[in-house]
Coordinates of C-alpha atoms in Angstrom, one line a residue:
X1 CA 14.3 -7.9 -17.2
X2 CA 10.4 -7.0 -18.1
X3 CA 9.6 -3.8 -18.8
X4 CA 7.1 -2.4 -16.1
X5 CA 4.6 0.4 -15.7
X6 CA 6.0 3.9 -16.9
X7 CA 4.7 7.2 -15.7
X8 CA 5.4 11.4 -16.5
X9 CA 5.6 14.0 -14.1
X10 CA 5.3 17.7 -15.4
X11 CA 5.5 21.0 -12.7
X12 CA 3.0 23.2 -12.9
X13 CA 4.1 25.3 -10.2
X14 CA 6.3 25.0 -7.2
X15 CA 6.2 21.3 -5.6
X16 CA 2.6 21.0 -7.7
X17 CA 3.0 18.3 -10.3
X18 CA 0.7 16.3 -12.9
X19 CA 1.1 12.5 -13.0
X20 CA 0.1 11.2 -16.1
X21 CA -0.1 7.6 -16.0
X22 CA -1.8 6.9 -19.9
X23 CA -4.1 8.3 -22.1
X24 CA -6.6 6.3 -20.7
X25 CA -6.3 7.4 -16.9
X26 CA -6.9 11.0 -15.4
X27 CA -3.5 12.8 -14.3
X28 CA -3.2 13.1 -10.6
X29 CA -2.0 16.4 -9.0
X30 CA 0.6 16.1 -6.5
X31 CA 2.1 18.5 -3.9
X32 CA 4.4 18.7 -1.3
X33 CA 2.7 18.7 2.3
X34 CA 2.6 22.1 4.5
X35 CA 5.0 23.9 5.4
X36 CA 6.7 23.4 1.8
X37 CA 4.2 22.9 -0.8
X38 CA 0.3 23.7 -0.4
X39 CA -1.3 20.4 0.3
X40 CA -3.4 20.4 -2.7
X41 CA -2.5 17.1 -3.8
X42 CA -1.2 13.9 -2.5
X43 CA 2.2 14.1 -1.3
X44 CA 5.1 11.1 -2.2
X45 CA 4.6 9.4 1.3
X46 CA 1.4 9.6 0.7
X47 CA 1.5 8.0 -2.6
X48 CA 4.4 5.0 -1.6
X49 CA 2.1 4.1 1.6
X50 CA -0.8 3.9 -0.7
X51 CA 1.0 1.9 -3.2
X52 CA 2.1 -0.5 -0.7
X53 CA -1.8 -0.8 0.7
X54 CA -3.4 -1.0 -2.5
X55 CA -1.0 -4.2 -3.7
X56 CA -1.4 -6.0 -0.1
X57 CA -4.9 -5.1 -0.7
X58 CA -5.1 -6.7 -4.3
X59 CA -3.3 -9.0 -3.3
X60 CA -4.9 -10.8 -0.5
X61 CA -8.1 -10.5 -2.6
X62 CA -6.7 -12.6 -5.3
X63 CA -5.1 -15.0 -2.3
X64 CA -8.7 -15.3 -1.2
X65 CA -9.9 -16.0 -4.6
X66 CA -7.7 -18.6 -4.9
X67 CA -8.8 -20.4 -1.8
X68 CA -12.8 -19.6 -2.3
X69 CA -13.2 -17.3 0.3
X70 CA -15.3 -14.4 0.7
X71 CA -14.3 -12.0 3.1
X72 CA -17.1 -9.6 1.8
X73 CA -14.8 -6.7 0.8
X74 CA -11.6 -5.4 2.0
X75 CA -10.4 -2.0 3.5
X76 CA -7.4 -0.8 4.2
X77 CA -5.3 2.0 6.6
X78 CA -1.7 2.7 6.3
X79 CA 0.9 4.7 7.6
X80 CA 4.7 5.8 7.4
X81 CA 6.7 6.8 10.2
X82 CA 9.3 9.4 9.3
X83 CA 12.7 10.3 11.1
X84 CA 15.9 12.5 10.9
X85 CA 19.1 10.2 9.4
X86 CA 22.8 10.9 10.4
X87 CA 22.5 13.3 7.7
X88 CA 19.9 15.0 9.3
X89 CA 17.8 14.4 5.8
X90 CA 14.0 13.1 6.9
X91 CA 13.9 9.5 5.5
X92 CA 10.3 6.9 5.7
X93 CA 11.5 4.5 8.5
X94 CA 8.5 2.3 8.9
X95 CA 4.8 1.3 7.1
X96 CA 2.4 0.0 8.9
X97 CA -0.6 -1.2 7.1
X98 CA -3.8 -2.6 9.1
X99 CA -6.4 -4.5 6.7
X100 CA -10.1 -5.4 8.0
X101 CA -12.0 -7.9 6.2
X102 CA -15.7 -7.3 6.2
X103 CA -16.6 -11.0 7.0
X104 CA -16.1 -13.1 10.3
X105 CA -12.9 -15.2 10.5
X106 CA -15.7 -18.3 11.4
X107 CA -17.4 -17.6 7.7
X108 CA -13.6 -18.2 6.2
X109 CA -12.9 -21.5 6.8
X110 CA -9.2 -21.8 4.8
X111 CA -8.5 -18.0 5.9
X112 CA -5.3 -19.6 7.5
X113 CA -3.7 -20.2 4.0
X114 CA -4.6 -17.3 2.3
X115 CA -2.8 -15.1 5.7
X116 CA 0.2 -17.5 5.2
X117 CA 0.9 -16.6 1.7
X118 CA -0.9 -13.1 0.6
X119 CA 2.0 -11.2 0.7
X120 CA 4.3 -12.6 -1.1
X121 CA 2.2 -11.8 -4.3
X122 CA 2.3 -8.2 -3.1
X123 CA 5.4 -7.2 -5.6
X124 CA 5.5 -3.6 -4.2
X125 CA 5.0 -4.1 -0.6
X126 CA 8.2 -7.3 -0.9
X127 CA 10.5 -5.1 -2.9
X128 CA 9.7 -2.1 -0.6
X129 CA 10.8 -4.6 2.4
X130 CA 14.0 -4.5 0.8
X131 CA 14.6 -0.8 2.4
X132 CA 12.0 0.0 4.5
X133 CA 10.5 -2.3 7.2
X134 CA 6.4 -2.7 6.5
X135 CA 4.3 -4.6 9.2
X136 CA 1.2 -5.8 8.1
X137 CA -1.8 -6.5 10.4
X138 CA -5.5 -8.3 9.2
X139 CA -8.4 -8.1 11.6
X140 CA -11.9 -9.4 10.7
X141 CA -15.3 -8.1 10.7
X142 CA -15.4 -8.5 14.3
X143 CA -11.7 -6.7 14.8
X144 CA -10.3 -10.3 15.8
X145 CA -7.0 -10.2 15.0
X146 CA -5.7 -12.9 12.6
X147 CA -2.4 -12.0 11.6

């Protein structure tokens, strides 16, 4: 098995915590959401939605690249729905992540290909799909909907 990123997480106070991801990257301050924590940092939903945009994200710019297409940048929106289990504990039970493309499907002529297979380089967003559902939408410049 290869060996893959590794973080630290150190309280400060409360739900507050510094992420330190190297000594070359700034720590990121996390916190519980309101009512719990204070809201003064990202929250974990927060940062697994994220995680799952940002790869979809890199990843369909690297499935364009490989089929020379310039979709003249790439923004992303996601979301998590969240519900009660049998246990009553609050578990993520969706993602939904909606990515526009800042050029015109017309100005893309292979974007086809790179829609069929972009996510399967996503690793987090296909091993998230292992346990949570995560529905993926593009739209291009002109909000036509492509996949």
């Amino acid at each position: 098995m290869e060996e893959g990123p590794t973080i630290r997480i150190t309280q400060v106070a409360d739900y507050v915590f510094t992420v330190d991801f190297s000594a070359a990257l700034p720590a990121l301050r996390t916190d519980e959401a309101p009512p719990i924590g204070g809201g003064t940092g990202p929250f974990p939903e927060q940062l697994l939605i994220s995680g799952v945009a940002n790869c979809l994200c890199a990843s369909l710019v690297f499935a364009l690249g490989k089929f020379r297409q310039d979709a003249r940048g790439v923004a992303a929106e996601a979301s998590c729905r969240v519900a009660r289990n049998a246990e009553g504990r609050l578990r993520i039970t969706g993602i939904g992540v909606h990515i526009q493309l800042g050029a015109a499907a017309a100005d893309m002529p292979r974007i086809d290909r790179v829609l069929e297979q972009f996510e399967r380089f996503c690793t987090v967003s296909e091993s998230v799909k292992t346990g949570i559902p995560v529905a993926v939408s593009v739209a291009d410049r002109e909000g036509t909907r492509l996949k």
